[in-house]
Coordinates of C-alpha atoms and ligand atoms in Angstrom, one line a residue:
X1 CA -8.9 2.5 20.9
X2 CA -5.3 2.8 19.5
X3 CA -2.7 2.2 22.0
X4 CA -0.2 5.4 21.8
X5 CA 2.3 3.9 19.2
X6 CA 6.1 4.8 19.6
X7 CA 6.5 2.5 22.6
X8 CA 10.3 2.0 22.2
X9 CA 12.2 -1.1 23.4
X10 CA 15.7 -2.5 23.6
X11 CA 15.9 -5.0 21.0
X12 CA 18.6 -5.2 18.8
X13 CA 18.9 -7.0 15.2
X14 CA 19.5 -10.4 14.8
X15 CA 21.8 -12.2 12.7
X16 CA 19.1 -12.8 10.8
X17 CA 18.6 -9.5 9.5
X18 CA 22.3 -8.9 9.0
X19 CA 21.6 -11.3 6.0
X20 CA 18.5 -10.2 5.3
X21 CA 20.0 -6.9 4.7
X22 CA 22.7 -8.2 2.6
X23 CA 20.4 -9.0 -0.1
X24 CA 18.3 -5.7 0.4
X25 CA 20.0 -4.2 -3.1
X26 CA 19.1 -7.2 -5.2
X27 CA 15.5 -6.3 -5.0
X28 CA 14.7 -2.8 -5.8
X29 CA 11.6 -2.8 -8.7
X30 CA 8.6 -2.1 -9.8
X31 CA 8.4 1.5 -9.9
X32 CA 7.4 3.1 -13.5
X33 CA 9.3 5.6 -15.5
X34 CA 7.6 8.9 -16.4
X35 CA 9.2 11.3 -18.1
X36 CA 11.3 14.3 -16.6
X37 CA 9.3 17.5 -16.2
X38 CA 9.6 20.9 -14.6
X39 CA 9.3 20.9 -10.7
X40 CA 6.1 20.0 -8.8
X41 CA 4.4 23.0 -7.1
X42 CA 2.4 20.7 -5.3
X43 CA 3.1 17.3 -2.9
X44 CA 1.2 15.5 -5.8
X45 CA 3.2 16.3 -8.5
X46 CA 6.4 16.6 -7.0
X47 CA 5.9 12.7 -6.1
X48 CA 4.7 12.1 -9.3
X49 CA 7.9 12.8 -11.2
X50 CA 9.5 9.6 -9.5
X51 CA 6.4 7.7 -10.4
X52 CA 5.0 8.1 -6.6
X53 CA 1.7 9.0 -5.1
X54 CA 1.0 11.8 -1.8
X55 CA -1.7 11.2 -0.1
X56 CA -3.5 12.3 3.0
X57 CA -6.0 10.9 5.7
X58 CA -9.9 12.9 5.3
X59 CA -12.7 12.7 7.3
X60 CA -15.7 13.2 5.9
X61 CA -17.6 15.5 8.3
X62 CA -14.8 18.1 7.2
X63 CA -15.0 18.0 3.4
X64 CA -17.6 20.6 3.7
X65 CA -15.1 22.8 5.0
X66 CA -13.6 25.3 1.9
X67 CA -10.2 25.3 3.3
X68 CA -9.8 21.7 4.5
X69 CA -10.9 20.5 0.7
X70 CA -9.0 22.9 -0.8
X71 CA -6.0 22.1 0.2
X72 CA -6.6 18.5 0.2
X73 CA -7.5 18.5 -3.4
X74 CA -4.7 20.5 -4.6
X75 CA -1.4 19.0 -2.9
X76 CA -2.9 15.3 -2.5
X77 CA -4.0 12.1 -5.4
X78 CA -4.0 9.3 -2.8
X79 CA -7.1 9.5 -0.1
X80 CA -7.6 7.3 3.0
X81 CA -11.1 7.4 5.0
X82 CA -9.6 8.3 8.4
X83 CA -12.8 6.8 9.9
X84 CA -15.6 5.8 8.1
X85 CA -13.9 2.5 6.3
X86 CA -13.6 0.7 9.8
X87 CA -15.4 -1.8 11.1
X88 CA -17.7 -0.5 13.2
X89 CA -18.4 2.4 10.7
X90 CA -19.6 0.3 7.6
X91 CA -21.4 -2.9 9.4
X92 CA -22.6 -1.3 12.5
X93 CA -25.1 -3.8 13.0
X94 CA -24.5 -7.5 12.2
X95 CA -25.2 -8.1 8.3
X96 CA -26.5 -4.3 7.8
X97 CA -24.1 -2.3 6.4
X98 CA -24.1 1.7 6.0
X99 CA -21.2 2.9 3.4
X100 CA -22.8 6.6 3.3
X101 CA -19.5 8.1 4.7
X102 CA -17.0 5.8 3.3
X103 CA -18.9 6.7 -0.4
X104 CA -18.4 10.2 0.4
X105 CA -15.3 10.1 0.5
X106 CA -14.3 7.5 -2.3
X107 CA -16.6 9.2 -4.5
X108 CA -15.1 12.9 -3.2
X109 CA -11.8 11.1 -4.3
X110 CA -12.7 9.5 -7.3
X111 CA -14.7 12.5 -8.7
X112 CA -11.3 14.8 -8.3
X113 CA -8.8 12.2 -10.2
X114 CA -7.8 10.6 -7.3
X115 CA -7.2 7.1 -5.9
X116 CA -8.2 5.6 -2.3
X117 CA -6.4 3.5 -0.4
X118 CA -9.1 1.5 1.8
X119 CA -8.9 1.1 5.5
X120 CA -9.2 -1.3 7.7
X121 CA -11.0 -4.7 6.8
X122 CA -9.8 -6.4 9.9
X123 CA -8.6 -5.2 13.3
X124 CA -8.7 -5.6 16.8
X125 CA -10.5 -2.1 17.3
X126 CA -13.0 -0.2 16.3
X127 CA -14.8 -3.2 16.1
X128 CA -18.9 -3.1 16.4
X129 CA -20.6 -3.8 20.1
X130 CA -21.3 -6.7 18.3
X131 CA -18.2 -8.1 17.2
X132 CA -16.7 -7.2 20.1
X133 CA -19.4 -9.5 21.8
X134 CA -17.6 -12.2 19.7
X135 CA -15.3 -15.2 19.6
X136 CA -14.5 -18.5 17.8
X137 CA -16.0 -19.8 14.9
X138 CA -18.5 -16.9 15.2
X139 CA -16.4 -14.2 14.6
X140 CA -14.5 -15.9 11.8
X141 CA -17.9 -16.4 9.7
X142 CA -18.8 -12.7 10.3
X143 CA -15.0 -11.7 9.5
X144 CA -15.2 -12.9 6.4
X145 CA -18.7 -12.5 5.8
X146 CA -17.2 -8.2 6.7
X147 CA -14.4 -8.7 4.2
X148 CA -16.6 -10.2 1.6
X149 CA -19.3 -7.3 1.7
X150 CA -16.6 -4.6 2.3
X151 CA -14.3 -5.3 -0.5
X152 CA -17.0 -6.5 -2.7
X153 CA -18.7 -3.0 -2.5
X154 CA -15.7 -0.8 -3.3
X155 CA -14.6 -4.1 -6.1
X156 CA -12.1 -2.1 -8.6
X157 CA -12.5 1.2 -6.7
X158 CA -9.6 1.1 -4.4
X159 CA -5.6 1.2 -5.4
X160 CA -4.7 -0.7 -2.1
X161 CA -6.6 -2.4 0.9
X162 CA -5.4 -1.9 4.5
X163 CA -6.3 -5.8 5.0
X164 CA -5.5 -6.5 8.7
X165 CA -4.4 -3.6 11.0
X166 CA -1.8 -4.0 14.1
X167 CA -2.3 -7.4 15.1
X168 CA 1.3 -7.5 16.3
X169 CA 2.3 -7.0 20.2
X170 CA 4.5 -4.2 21.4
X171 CA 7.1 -4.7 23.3
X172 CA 9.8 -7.2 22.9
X173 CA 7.9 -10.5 22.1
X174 CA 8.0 -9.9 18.0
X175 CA 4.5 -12.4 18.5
X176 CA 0.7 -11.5 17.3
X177 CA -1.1 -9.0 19.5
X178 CA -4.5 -10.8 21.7
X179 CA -7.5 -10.1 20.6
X180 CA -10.3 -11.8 20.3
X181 CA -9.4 -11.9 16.4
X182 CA -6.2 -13.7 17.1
X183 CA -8.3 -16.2 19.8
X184 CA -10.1 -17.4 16.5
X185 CA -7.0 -18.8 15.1
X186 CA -4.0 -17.6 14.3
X187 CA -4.8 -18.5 10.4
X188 CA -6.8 -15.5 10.4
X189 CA -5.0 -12.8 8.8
X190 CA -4.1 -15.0 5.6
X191 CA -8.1 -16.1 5.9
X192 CA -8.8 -12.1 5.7
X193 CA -6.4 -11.7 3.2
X194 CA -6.9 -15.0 0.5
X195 CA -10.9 -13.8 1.1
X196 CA -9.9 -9.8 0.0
X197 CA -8.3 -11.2 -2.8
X198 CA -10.9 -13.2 -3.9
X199 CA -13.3 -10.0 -3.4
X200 CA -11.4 -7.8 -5.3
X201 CA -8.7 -9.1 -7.3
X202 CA -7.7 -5.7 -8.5
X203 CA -7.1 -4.3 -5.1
X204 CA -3.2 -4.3 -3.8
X205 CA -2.9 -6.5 -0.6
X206 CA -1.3 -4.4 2.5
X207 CA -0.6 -5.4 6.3
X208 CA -0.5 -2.1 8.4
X209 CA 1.0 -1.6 11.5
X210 CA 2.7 0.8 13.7
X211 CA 6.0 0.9 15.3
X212 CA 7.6 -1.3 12.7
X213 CA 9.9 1.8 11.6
X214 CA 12.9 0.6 13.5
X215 CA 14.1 -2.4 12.1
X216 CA 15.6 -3.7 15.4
X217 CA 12.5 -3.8 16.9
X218 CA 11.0 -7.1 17.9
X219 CA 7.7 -6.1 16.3
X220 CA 9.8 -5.2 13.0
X221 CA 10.9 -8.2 12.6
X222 CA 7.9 -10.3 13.7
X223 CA 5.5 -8.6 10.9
X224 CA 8.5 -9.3 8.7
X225 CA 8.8 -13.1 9.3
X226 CA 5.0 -13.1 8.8
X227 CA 5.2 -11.5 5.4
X228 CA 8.2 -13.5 4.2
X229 CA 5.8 -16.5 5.7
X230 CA 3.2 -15.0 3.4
X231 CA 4.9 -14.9 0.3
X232 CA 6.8 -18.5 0.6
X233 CA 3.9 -19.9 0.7
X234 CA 1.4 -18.1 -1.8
X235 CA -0.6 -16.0 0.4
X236 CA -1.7 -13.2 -1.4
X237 CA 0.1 -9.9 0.4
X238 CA 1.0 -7.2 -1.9
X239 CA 2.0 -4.1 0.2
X240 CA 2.9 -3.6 3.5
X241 CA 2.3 -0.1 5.3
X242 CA 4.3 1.4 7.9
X243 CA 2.0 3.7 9.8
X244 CA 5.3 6.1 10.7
X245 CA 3.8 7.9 13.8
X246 CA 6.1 10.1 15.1
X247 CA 7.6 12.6 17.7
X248 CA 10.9 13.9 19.5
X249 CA 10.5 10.9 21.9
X250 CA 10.4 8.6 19.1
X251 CA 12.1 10.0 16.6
X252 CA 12.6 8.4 12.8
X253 CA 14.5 5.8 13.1
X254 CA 18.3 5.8 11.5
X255 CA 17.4 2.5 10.3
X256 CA 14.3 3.5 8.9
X257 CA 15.6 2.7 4.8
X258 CA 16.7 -0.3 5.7
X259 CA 13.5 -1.2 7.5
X260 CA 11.9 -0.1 3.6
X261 CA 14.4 -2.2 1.8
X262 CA 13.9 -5.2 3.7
X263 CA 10.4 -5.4 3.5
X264 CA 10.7 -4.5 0.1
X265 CA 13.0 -7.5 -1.0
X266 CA 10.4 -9.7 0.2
X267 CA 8.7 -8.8 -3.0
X268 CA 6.0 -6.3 -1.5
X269 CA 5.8 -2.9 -1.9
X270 CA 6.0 -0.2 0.8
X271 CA 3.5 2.4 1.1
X272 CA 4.5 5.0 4.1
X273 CA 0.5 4.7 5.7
X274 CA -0.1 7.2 8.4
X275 CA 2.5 10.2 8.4
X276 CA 2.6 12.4 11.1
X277 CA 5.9 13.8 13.0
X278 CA 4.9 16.1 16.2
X279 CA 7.2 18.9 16.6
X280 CA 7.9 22.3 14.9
X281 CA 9.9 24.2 12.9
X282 CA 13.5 22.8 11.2
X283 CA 13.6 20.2 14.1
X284 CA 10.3 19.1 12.3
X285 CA 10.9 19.7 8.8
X286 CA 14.5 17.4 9.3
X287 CA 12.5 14.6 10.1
X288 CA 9.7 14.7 7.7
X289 CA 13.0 14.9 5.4
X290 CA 14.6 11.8 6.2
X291 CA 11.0 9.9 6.2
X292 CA 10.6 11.6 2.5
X293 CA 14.1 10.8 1.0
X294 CA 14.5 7.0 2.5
X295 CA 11.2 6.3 0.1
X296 CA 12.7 7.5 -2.4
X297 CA 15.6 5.9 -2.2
X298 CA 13.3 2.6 -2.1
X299 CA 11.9 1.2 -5.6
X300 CA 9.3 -0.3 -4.4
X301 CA 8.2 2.3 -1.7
X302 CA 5.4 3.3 -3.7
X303 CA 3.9 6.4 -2.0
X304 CA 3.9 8.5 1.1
X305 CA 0.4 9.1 3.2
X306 CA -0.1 12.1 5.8
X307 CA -2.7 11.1 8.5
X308 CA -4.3 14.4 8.0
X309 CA -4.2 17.8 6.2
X310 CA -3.8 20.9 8.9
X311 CA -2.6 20.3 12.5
X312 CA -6.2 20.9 13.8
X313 CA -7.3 18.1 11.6
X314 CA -4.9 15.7 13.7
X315 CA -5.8 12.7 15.9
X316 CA -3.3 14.5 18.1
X317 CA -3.3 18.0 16.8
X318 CA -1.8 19.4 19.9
X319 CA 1.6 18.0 18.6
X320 CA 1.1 20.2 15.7
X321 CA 2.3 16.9 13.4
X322 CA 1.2 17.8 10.1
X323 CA 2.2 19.8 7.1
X324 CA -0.1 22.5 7.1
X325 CA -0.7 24.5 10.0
X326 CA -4.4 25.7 11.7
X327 CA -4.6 28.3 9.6
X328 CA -4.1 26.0 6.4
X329 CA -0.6 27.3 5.6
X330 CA 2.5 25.2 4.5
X331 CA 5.0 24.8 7.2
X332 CA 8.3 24.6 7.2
X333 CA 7.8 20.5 6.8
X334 CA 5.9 20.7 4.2
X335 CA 8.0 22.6 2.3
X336 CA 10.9 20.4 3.2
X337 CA 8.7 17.7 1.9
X338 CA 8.0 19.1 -1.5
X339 CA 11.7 20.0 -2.3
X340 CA 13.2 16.7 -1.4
X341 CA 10.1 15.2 -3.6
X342 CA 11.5 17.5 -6.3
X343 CA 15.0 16.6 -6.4
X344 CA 14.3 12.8 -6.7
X345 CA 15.7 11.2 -9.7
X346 CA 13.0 10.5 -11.9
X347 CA 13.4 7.1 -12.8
X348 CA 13.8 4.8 -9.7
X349 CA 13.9 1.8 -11.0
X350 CA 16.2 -0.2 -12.1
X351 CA 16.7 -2.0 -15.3
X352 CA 14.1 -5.5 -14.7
X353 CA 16.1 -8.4 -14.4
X354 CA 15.1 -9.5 -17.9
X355 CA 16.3 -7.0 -19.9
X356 CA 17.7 -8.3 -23.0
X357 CA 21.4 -7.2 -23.8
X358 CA 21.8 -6.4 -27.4
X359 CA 25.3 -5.8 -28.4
X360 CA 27.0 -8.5 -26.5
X361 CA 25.4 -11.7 -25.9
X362 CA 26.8 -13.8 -23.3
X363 CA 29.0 -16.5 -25.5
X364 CA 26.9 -19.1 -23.9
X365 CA 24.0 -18.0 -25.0
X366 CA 21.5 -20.4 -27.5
X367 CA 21.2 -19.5 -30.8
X368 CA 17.5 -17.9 -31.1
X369 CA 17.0 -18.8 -34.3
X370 CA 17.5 -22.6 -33.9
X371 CA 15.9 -24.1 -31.0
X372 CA 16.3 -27.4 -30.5
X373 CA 13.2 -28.7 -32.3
X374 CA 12.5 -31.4 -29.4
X375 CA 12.6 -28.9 -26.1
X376 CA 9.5 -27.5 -25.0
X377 CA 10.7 -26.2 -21.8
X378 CA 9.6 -22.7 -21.0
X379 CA 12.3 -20.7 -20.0
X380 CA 12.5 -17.3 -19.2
X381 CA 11.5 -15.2 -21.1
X382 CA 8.4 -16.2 -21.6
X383 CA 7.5 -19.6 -23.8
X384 CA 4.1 -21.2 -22.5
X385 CA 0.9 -20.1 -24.1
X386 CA -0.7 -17.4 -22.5
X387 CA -3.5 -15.2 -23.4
X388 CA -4.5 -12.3 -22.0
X389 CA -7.5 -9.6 -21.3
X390 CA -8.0 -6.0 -20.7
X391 CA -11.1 -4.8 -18.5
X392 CA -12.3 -1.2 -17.3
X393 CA -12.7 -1.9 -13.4
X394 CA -13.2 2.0 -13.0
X395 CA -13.5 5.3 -15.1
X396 CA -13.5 8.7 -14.0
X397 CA -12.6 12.3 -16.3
X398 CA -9.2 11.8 -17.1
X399 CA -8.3 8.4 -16.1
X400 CA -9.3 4.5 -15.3
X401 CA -8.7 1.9 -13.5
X402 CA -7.8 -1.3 -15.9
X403 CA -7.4 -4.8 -14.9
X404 CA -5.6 -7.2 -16.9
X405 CA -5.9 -11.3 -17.1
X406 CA -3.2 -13.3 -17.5
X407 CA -4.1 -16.7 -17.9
X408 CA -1.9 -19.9 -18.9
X409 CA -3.1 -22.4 -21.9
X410 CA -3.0 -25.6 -21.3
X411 CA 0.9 -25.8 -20.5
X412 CA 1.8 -23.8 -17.8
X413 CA 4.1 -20.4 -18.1
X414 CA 7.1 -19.7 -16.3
X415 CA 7.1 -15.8 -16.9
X416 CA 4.8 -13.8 -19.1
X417 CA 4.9 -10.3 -21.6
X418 CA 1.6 -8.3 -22.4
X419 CA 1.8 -5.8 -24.8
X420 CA -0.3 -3.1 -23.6
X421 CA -2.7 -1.4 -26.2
X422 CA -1.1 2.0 -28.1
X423 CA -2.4 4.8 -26.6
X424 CA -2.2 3.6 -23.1
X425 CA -0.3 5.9 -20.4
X426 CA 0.4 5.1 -17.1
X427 CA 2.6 5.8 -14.2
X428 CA 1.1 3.4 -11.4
X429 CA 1.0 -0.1 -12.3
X430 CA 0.9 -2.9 -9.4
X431 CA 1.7 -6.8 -9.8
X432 CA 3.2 -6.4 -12.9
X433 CA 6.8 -4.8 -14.1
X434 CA 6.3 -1.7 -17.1
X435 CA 9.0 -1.4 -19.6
X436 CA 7.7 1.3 -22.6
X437 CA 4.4 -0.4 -23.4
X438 CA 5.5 -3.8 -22.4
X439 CA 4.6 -5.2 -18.8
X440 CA 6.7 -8.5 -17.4
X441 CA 5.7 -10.2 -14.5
X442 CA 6.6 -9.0 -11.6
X443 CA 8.9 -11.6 -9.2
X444 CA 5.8 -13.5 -7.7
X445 CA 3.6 -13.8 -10.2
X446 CA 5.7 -15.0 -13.2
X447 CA 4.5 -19.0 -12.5
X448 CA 0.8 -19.9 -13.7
X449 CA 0.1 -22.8 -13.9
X450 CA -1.9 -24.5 -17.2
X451 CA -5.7 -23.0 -16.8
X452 CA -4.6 -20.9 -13.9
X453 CA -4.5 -17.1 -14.2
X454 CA -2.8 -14.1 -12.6
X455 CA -3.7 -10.0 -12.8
X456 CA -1.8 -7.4 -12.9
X457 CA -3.4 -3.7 -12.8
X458 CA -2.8 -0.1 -13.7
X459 CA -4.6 3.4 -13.8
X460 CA -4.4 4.9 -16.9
X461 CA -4.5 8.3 -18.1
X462 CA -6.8 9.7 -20.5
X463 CA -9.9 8.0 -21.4
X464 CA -10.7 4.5 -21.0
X465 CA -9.9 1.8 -24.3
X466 CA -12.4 -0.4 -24.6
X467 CA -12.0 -3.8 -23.3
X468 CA -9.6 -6.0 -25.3
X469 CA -7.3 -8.9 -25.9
X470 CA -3.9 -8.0 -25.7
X471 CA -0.6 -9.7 -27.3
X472 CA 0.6 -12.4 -24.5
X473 CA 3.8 -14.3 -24.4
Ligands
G3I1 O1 -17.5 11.2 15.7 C1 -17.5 11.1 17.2 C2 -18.3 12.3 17.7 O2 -19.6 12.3 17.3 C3 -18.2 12.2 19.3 O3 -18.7 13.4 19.8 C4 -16.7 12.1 19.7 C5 -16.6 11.9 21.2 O4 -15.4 11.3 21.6 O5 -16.1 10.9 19.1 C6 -16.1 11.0 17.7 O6 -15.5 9.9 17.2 C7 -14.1 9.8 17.3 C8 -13.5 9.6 15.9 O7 -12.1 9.4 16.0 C9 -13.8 10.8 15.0 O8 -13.2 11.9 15.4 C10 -13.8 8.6 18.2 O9 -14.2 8.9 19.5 C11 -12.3 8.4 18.2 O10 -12.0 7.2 18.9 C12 -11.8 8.3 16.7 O11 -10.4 8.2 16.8 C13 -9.8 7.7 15.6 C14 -8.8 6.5 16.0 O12 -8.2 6.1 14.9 C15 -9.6 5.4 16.7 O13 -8.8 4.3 16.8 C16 -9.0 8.8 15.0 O14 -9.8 9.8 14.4 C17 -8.1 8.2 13.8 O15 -7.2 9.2 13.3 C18 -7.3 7.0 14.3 O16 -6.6 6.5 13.3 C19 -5.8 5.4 13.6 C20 -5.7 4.5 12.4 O17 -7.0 4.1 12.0 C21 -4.8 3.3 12.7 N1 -3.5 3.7 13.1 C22 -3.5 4.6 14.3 C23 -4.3 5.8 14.0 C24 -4.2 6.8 15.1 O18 -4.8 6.3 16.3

């Protein structure tokens, strides 16, 4: 079982993360423009007009329930398998697997326009008997062996994998959690994650924990060394998820923003995992507030999930934490929820880094029509050869799921610029930066090296284009 998060403890930040912060500012990206439009009359929309996704947590023993799919239809376009993704749900036994409930749900999701966000490939709970049962070299065959089959079955299906769940301690030690996960070396969350990546390479990359809101807390800051470990040295980690359990005892933190920026100039993006605030009334709605508008004010905090849809749905529905009450109707959270959504300024983002200036070149700048004939140096922007290929991973009415190839010739580059085909439409693109119909690389994945290749992925809206080769350079 879960421990209770929300354990709370004394630590306070480090120098370290005073300049950690200090740079926070410089690294706001990645979220697309859409266009203005009225305001949203449900979570779903409302997120949309900043380029955002609202999701919720479903179990699939309750989708038969009118009210319960209702509602989850309408308000939400990002779906989580509370359960049935885990562990012991989909390999039961070792080597047999059962994905009955986790396809009822993905296909539930899919078949209503939406996307799924798959959880967990790797934790310390909810392991099978059998796992359990195991340690060493064992359990890091069948680990992988589970991460393998498990991605590999939902390959191109899912927006973003919850690789490895809480394998950080509480409490003031900011070290990995013991389990008998972490007994089989401590190499094995980049293992989990450099095998989901190979399984799916569409798939965005996320560590999830809970009780990394506060960003004084030891825990904070050890999940945080581990991704800036992560992305120093080429693991592949897209996303990392803060869980966000809360109540009155342990409220949202004040630092909670910063906690979102900082992970976020690490070059991951933040996805708000497992909502839920106990409480009632304004006391309530305040706080799902303040979680609501610091995403927003985040670039890179790419979408908020509930971890559930009516309070009686709740792993701890007696703290009524959710935004709908028994009865299925909107409390005073959610509306709090949908009207901060709604006043969001459309357009996040600001301007990528390589935007060109027009009007007034810097006076140092080369002359671009007369390169020195001799230099072959690829500078940004982007000078190497570089081809690249569009491929449907996934098509449903009304949208797809593309993937798109970047790959070097046989110099290396040192940034890229796909021109994505006319026609295509899109307001949730991942590895990759969207200007109009051009996509740049996005800070990590702008060095390939010659006959190496990178992806970048989007869903599109409207039907499918056929599989292509797009304009590189
Ligand atoms: O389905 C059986 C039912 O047949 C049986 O009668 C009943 C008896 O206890 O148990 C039911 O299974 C329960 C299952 O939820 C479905 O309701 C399990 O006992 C129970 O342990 C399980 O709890 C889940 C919990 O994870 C387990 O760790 C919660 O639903 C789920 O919301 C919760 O989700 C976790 C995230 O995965 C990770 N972050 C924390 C979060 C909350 O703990």
């Amino acid at each position: 079982m879960t421990p209770p998060p929300m354990l709370r403890h004394g630590t306070r930040a480090r120098g370290a993360c005073a300049a950690a912060v200090a740079v926070l500012t410089l690294a706001v990206s990645a979220a697309v423009a859409i266009p203005a439009q009225a305001a949203g009359s449900t979570l779903q929309e409302a997120a949309a007009q900043s380029g955002r996704y609202f999701g919720t947590a479903i179990a699939a023993n309750r989708l038969s329930d009118s009210t319960y799919a209702t509602i989850a239809n309408r308000e939400f376009n990002m779906i989580t398998a509370e359960n049935e993704m885990k562990m012991d749900a989909t390999e039961p036994n070792q080597n047999q697997f059962n994905f009955t409930n986790g396809d009822r749900i993905l296909n539930w999701a899919l078949q209503n326009g939406k996307q799924v966000r798959g959880h967990a490939l790797a934790w310390y709970s909810q392991q099978p008997g059998w796992m359990q049962r195991m340690e060493g070299s064992t359990l890091r065959s069948a680990m992988i062996n589970h991460v393998t089959q498990v991605a590999t079955h939902y390959k191109g299906k899912i927006y973003a994998w919850d690789v490895v769940n809480e394998a950080f301690a509480d409490g003031s030690s900011g070290g990995r959690r013991d389990s008998n996960l972490e007994r089989s070396g401590s190499d094995w969350i980049e293992v989990a994650f450099r095998t989901a990546r190979a399984a799916d390479p569409a798939a965005k990359l996320c560590y999830n924990d809970y009780n990394i809101d506060d960003w004084s807390h030891a825990k904070t800051q050890g999940v945080y060394r581990m991704v800036r470990d992560f992305k120093q040295r080429g693991v592949p980690i897209d996303c990392v998820g803060l869980q966000s359990h809360f109540n009155p005892q342990s409220p949202v933190p004040g630092n909670y923003q910063t906690t979102i920026e900082s992970f976020a100039a690490l070059g991951v993006d933040v996805q708000i995992t497992e909502l839920d605030i106990e409480g009632s009334g304004s006391a309530q709605a305040e706080s799902y507030r303040k979680v609501t508008q610091a995403c927003l004010n985040v670039a890179r905090c790419t979408g908020i999930t509930v971890w559930g849809v009516r309070d009686t749905d709740s792993w701890r529905a007696s703290g009524t934490p959710l935004l709908f009450d028994g009865n299925g109707n909107k409390k005073a959270a959610y509306t709090s929820v949908l009207n901060t959504l709604n006043a969001a300024t459309p357009n996040p983002t600001t301007p990528p880094p390589t935007s060109p200036t027009p009007t007034t070149p810097p006076p140092t700048s080369p002359t671009p029509t007369t390169p020195p004939p001799t230099s072959p140096t690829p500078t940004p922007p982007p000078t190497g050869a570089c081809s690249a290929a569009l491929t449907i991973a996934n098509s449903w009415n009304g949208g797809y799921q593309a993937t798109v190839t970047v790959s070097a010739g046989s110099s290396s580059l040192n940034g890229w610029r796909v021109t994505l085909p006319s026609g295509v439409t899109t307001n949730n693109l991942w590895n990759g930066v969207l200007s109009g119909s051009t996509v740049t690389n996005a800070p990590y994945n702008g060095s390939v090296g010659a006959g190496q290749s990178t992806t970048f992925g989007f869903i599109g809206q409207g039907s499918a284009p056929g599989a292509a080769t797009l304009s590189c350079g």
